[in-house]
């Protein structure tokens, strides 16, 4: 499969920006492709009904030293991170592999590689704290300030910080649900802009990086609306304001033409690492 290799200078810049102590907090939020549907397969139950189950296959890119990556549980406790990261957050449907664990493990490897090349001591562990918040099938209206999903995301992030972490970035993958009607598509851009501003205000972090994922949907019934949402996502990206975008267009999809495969989620995780490290190189 396609592998994205981080440049040494990018990884060094990100490592220099990292704290020596405490967790680096990354919010994982949006809808199902951030939550993770990679590796879900149809299985027939004892009663003859079909349902989705995760195949249990974890990409090798998720490998990390024990205790180096934690996730905040639904009960606001830190535990060892493992896929599916959103199993107790996005509970209405089965979850599988998303981009979050690949991102975290690959970020640590890039830093360890730089430290080794510069003969530095490896970072103290644990290093990264992931805060899963994504829920499948949700629209931008459900991520409005004052709504349950938005308020829970802010609360979970604040708890993570209070437990001894430093907010580093929001990884945001949402928009498919807003391509299902003209009204949703037309209002998507303004809602996204308000969301991005509210997140920074409520977390008191006006400049922290936000990396959004440009959506795709194969054989979409309303391609014009899909493109309208994608254009709004691109318009929201502004590196001078530390808002970035990576594009999922062209990554392999499952048979539903909507959800990324495990291979695609792995590639996306690496793309997110590259964009995150470029942020530090250009800041």
Short mmCIF file of C-alpha atoms in Angstrom, two decimals:
data_model
loop_
_atom_site.label_atom_id
_atom_site.label_comp_id
_atom_site.label_asym_id
_atom_site.label_seq_id
_atom_site.Cartn_x
_atom_site.Cartn_y
_atom_site.Cartn_z
CA UNK A 1 0.00 0.00 0.00
CA UNK A 2 0.97 3.63 -0.34
CA UNK A 3 3.09 4.81 2.59
CA UNK A 4 3.63 8.42 3.51
CA UNK A 5 7.12 9.09 4.90
CA UNK A 6 7.69 12.04 7.20
CA UNK A 7 10.66 14.25 6.49
CA UNK A 8 13.22 14.43 9.28
CA UNK A 9 12.95 18.21 9.52
CA UNK A 10 9.17 18.06 10.01
CA UNK A 11 9.45 15.43 12.71
CA UNK A 12 12.21 17.34 14.46
CA UNK A 13 10.13 20.50 14.50
CA UNK A 14 7.17 18.68 15.99
CA UNK A 15 9.36 16.98 18.59
CA UNK A 16 10.88 20.29 19.62
CA UNK A 17 7.40 21.72 20.14
CA UNK A 18 6.31 18.81 22.36
CA UNK A 19 6.29 19.02 26.14
CA UNK A 20 8.79 16.88 28.01
CA UNK A 21 6.20 15.97 30.65
CA UNK A 22 2.50 15.29 30.61
CA UNK A 23 0.19 14.07 27.89
CA UNK A 24 -0.16 15.70 24.51
CA UNK A 25 -3.91 15.86 23.92
CA UNK A 26 -5.43 15.20 20.48
CA UNK A 27 -9.19 15.43 19.97
CA UNK A 28 -10.69 12.94 17.50
CA UNK A 29 -14.07 14.22 16.40
CA UNK A 30 -16.67 14.30 13.64
CA UNK A 31 -18.67 11.38 12.34
CA UNK A 32 -18.28 7.74 11.34
CA UNK A 33 -15.07 7.85 9.31
CA UNK A 34 -13.27 9.44 12.27
CA UNK A 35 -14.96 7.09 14.70
CA UNK A 36 -13.81 4.24 12.48
CA UNK A 37 -15.60 1.69 10.33
CA UNK A 38 -12.49 0.06 8.91
CA UNK A 39 -12.55 -3.73 9.08
CA UNK A 40 -16.29 -4.10 9.67
CA UNK A 41 -17.71 -7.23 8.07
CA UNK A 42 -21.22 -8.64 7.77
CA UNK A 43 -21.88 -11.68 9.93
CA UNK A 44 -24.97 -13.82 10.31
CA UNK A 45 -26.21 -14.22 13.87
CA UNK A 46 -27.73 -17.31 15.45
CA UNK A 47 -31.20 -15.99 14.60
CA UNK A 48 -30.27 -15.62 10.94
CA UNK A 49 -30.06 -11.82 11.00
CA UNK A 50 -27.08 -10.02 9.51
CA UNK A 51 -25.02 -7.55 11.53
CA UNK A 52 -21.64 -5.85 11.34
CA UNK A 53 -18.66 -6.97 13.40
CA UNK A 54 -15.05 -5.81 13.43
CA UNK A 55 -12.58 -8.30 11.98
CA UNK A 56 -10.08 -7.53 14.75
CA UNK A 57 -7.23 -6.74 12.35
CA UNK A 58 -5.06 -3.88 13.65
CA UNK A 59 -2.69 -2.21 11.15
CA UNK A 60 0.98 -2.63 12.01
CA UNK A 61 1.25 1.16 11.86
CA UNK A 62 -0.65 1.20 15.19
CA UNK A 63 2.23 -0.52 17.01
CA UNK A 64 3.57 1.52 19.92
CA UNK A 65 5.40 1.02 23.20
CA UNK A 66 3.04 -0.10 25.99
CA UNK A 67 1.71 2.91 27.89
CA UNK A 68 2.81 5.43 25.28
CA UNK A 69 -0.69 6.14 23.91
CA UNK A 70 -3.75 6.52 26.11
CA UNK A 71 -7.42 7.12 25.33
CA UNK A 72 -10.01 8.91 27.43
CA UNK A 73 -12.87 6.51 28.13
CA UNK A 74 -16.56 7.39 28.20
CA UNK A 75 -16.24 7.54 32.00
CA UNK A 76 -13.42 10.10 31.71
CA UNK A 77 -10.56 7.82 32.73
CA UNK A 78 -7.30 7.22 30.92
CA UNK A 79 -6.63 3.72 29.65
CA UNK A 80 -4.25 2.09 27.20
CA UNK A 81 -5.36 3.04 23.69
CA UNK A 82 -6.52 0.28 21.39
CA UNK A 83 -8.81 -0.02 18.40
CA UNK A 84 -11.69 0.49 18.15
CA UNK A 85 -10.96 3.82 19.86
CA UNK A 86 -14.62 4.90 19.83
CA UNK A 87 -16.22 1.68 21.04
CA UNK A 88 -17.76 3.37 24.11
CA UNK A 89 -18.44 6.75 22.49
CA UNK A 90 -20.08 5.95 19.14
CA UNK A 91 -22.31 3.25 20.57
CA UNK A 92 -25.28 3.20 18.17
CA UNK A 93 -23.36 1.19 15.56
CA UNK A 94 -20.31 -1.12 15.53
CA UNK A 95 -16.95 0.59 15.32
CA UNK A 96 -13.69 -0.52 13.78
CA UNK A 97 -10.41 1.04 12.69
CA UNK A 98 -10.18 4.82 12.33
CA UNK A 99 -7.19 7.09 11.70
CA UNK A 100 -6.52 8.05 15.35
CA UNK A 101 -4.27 5.25 16.57
CA UNK A 102 -2.23 5.19 13.35
CA UNK A 103 -1.77 8.95 13.75
CA UNK A 104 -0.56 8.72 17.35
CA UNK A 105 1.75 5.74 16.88
CA UNK A 106 3.26 7.17 13.69
CA UNK A 107 3.83 10.53 15.35
CA UNK A 108 5.76 8.84 18.16
CA UNK A 109 7.83 6.82 15.70
CA UNK A 110 8.75 9.94 13.76
CA UNK A 111 9.99 11.56 16.97
CA UNK A 112 11.87 8.48 18.13
CA UNK A 113 13.58 8.31 14.75
CA UNK A 114 14.71 11.92 15.02
CA UNK A 115 15.85 11.46 18.62
CA UNK A 116 17.88 8.41 17.63
CA UNK A 117 19.50 10.20 14.69
CA UNK A 118 20.42 13.13 16.95
CA UNK A 119 21.50 10.79 19.78
CA UNK A 120 18.92 12.20 22.17
CA UNK A 121 17.10 10.36 24.92
CA UNK A 122 13.62 9.10 23.95
CA UNK A 123 10.63 10.99 25.32
CA UNK A 124 9.12 10.11 28.65
CA UNK A 125 5.97 8.04 28.51
CA UNK A 126 3.01 8.18 28.38
CA UNK A 127 3.24 10.71 25.57
CA UNK A 128 -0.08 10.99 23.76
CA UNK A 129 -3.64 11.16 25.04
CA UNK A 130 -6.42 10.64 22.51
CA UNK A 131 -9.89 12.04 23.24
CA UNK A 132 -12.46 10.18 21.08
CA UNK A 133 -15.61 12.23 20.46
CA UNK A 134 -16.87 11.26 16.98
CA UNK A 135 -20.37 9.90 16.39
CA UNK A 136 -21.55 8.45 13.09
CA UNK A 137 -24.33 9.98 11.02
CA UNK A 138 -24.21 13.41 12.65
CA UNK A 139 -24.70 16.77 10.94
CA UNK A 140 -23.05 20.11 11.63
CA UNK A 141 -26.23 21.21 13.42
CA UNK A 142 -25.60 18.49 15.99
CA UNK A 143 -22.10 19.87 16.55
CA UNK A 144 -23.39 23.36 17.32
CA UNK A 145 -22.39 24.92 20.63
CA UNK A 146 -25.05 24.06 23.20
CA UNK A 147 -25.87 20.72 21.60
CA UNK A 148 -24.98 17.48 23.37
CA UNK A 149 -22.17 16.34 21.07
CA UNK A 150 -20.40 19.70 21.07
CA UNK A 151 -20.72 20.20 24.82
CA UNK A 152 -19.53 16.65 25.53
CA UNK A 153 -16.48 17.16 23.30
CA UNK A 154 -15.54 20.35 25.14
CA UNK A 155 -16.11 18.74 28.54
CA UNK A 156 -14.04 15.66 27.66
CA UNK A 157 -11.19 17.80 26.37
CA UNK A 158 -11.17 19.99 29.46
CA UNK A 159 -11.07 16.92 31.70
CA UNK A 160 -8.14 15.55 29.70
CA UNK A 161 -6.26 18.82 30.14
CA UNK A 162 -7.08 18.99 33.85
CA UNK A 163 -5.65 15.51 34.31
CA UNK A 164 -2.26 16.82 33.24
CA UNK A 165 -2.32 17.27 29.49
CA UNK A 166 -1.61 19.94 26.92
CA UNK A 167 -4.00 20.45 24.00
CA UNK A 168 -2.17 19.91 20.73
CA UNK A 169 -4.73 19.58 17.93
CA UNK A 170 -8.25 18.74 16.81
CA UNK A 171 -8.54 16.11 14.09
CA UNK A 172 -11.95 16.72 12.50
CA UNK A 173 -13.66 14.49 9.91
CA UNK A 174 -17.28 15.42 9.27
CA UNK A 175 -19.54 16.49 6.43
CA UNK A 176 -21.05 13.46 4.72
CA UNK A 177 -24.38 13.86 6.53
CA UNK A 178 -24.63 17.46 5.32
CA UNK A 179 -24.58 16.37 1.66
CA UNK A 180 -28.03 14.79 1.84
CA UNK A 181 -30.11 17.91 1.13
CA UNK A 182 -29.73 21.30 -0.57
CA UNK A 183 -30.49 23.13 2.67
CA UNK A 184 -27.82 21.29 4.64
CA UNK A 185 -25.24 21.76 1.91
CA UNK A 186 -25.95 25.48 1.57
CA UNK A 187 -25.59 26.14 5.30
CA UNK A 188 -22.60 23.89 5.87
CA UNK A 189 -19.90 26.53 5.35
CA UNK A 190 -21.27 29.03 7.84
CA UNK A 191 -21.89 26.31 10.42
CA UNK A 192 -18.36 24.99 10.02
CA UNK A 193 -16.84 28.45 10.45
CA UNK A 194 -18.86 29.04 13.62
CA UNK A 195 -17.91 25.62 14.97
CA UNK A 196 -14.19 26.20 14.46
CA UNK A 197 -14.34 29.57 16.19
CA UNK A 198 -16.43 28.26 19.09
CA UNK A 199 -14.04 25.35 19.72
CA UNK A 200 -11.07 27.65 19.99
CA UNK A 201 -12.92 30.10 22.21
CA UNK A 202 -14.32 27.48 24.57
CA UNK A 203 -10.99 25.70 24.90
CA UNK A 204 -9.19 29.03 25.32
CA UNK A 205 -6.73 28.04 22.60
CA UNK A 206 -7.04 30.58 19.78
CA UNK A 207 -4.15 29.22 17.73
CA UNK A 208 -4.09 25.46 18.28
CA UNK A 209 -4.01 23.42 15.04
CA UNK A 210 -7.24 22.10 13.56
CA UNK A 211 -6.86 19.54 10.78
CA UNK A 212 -10.03 18.67 8.91
CA UNK A 213 -10.46 15.84 6.41
CA UNK A 214 -11.99 16.57 3.03
CA UNK A 215 -14.87 14.13 2.55
CA UNK A 216 -15.63 11.75 -0.28
CA UNK A 217 -18.65 9.61 -1.16
CA UNK A 218 -18.54 7.30 -4.16
CA UNK A 219 -21.51 7.39 -6.55
CA UNK A 220 -23.16 10.11 -4.49
CA UNK A 221 -26.84 10.66 -5.38
CA UNK A 222 -26.34 14.45 -5.20
CA UNK A 223 -22.81 15.18 -6.49
CA UNK A 224 -23.43 18.93 -6.66
CA UNK A 225 -24.20 19.06 -2.92
CA UNK A 226 -21.16 16.89 -2.19
CA UNK A 227 -18.96 19.32 -4.08
CA UNK A 228 -20.57 22.29 -2.30
CA UNK A 229 -19.58 20.82 1.07
CA UNK A 230 -16.07 19.99 -0.16
CA UNK A 231 -15.65 23.57 -1.40
CA UNK A 232 -16.73 24.87 2.01
CA UNK A 233 -14.16 22.63 3.68
CA UNK A 234 -11.42 23.94 1.43
CA UNK A 235 -12.54 27.52 2.02
CA UNK A 236 -12.29 27.01 5.80
CA UNK A 237 -8.67 25.91 5.54
CA UNK A 238 -6.32 28.78 6.31
CA UNK A 239 -2.74 27.88 7.29
CA UNK A 240 -2.18 31.43 8.56
CA UNK A 241 -4.85 30.67 11.17
CA UNK A 242 -3.59 27.10 11.73
CA UNK A 243 -6.61 25.49 10.08
CA UNK A 244 -5.57 22.78 7.63
CA UNK A 245 -7.10 20.15 5.40
CA UNK A 246 -6.09 16.75 4.09
CA UNK A 247 -8.23 15.20 1.37
CA UNK A 248 -9.70 11.70 1.62
CA UNK A 249 -10.72 11.82 -2.04
CA UNK A 250 -9.37 8.76 -3.81
CA UNK A 251 -8.78 6.64 -0.71
CA UNK A 252 -10.28 3.13 -0.94
CA UNK A 253 -13.90 2.79 0.16
CA UNK A 254 -15.86 -0.17 1.38
CA UNK A 255 -18.73 -1.60 -0.66
CA UNK A 256 -21.09 1.05 0.75
CA UNK A 257 -19.07 3.71 -1.15
CA UNK A 258 -18.95 5.82 2.01
CA UNK A 259 -16.73 4.34 4.70
CA UNK A 260 -12.96 4.05 4.42
CA UNK A 261 -11.33 0.64 4.44
CA UNK A 262 -8.70 -0.23 7.03
CA UNK A 263 -6.02 0.40 4.40
CA UNK A 264 -7.49 3.83 3.68
CA UNK A 265 -7.69 4.70 7.38
CA UNK A 266 -4.03 3.79 7.73
CA UNK A 267 -3.06 6.07 4.87
CA UNK A 268 -5.23 8.84 6.31
CA UNK A 269 -3.56 8.56 9.71
CA UNK A 270 -0.17 9.02 8.04
CA UNK A 271 -1.47 11.99 6.05
CA UNK A 272 -2.64 13.62 9.27
CA UNK A 273 0.79 13.15 10.87
CA UNK A 274 2.48 14.76 7.91
CA UNK A 275 0.13 17.76 8.01
CA UNK A 276 0.54 18.11 11.78
CA UNK A 277 4.32 18.13 11.54
CA UNK A 278 4.27 20.61 8.65
CA UNK A 279 2.33 22.95 10.94
CA UNK A 280 5.31 23.15 13.29
CA UNK A 281 7.77 23.57 10.46
CA UNK A 282 5.84 26.57 9.12
CA UNK A 283 4.86 28.16 12.46
#
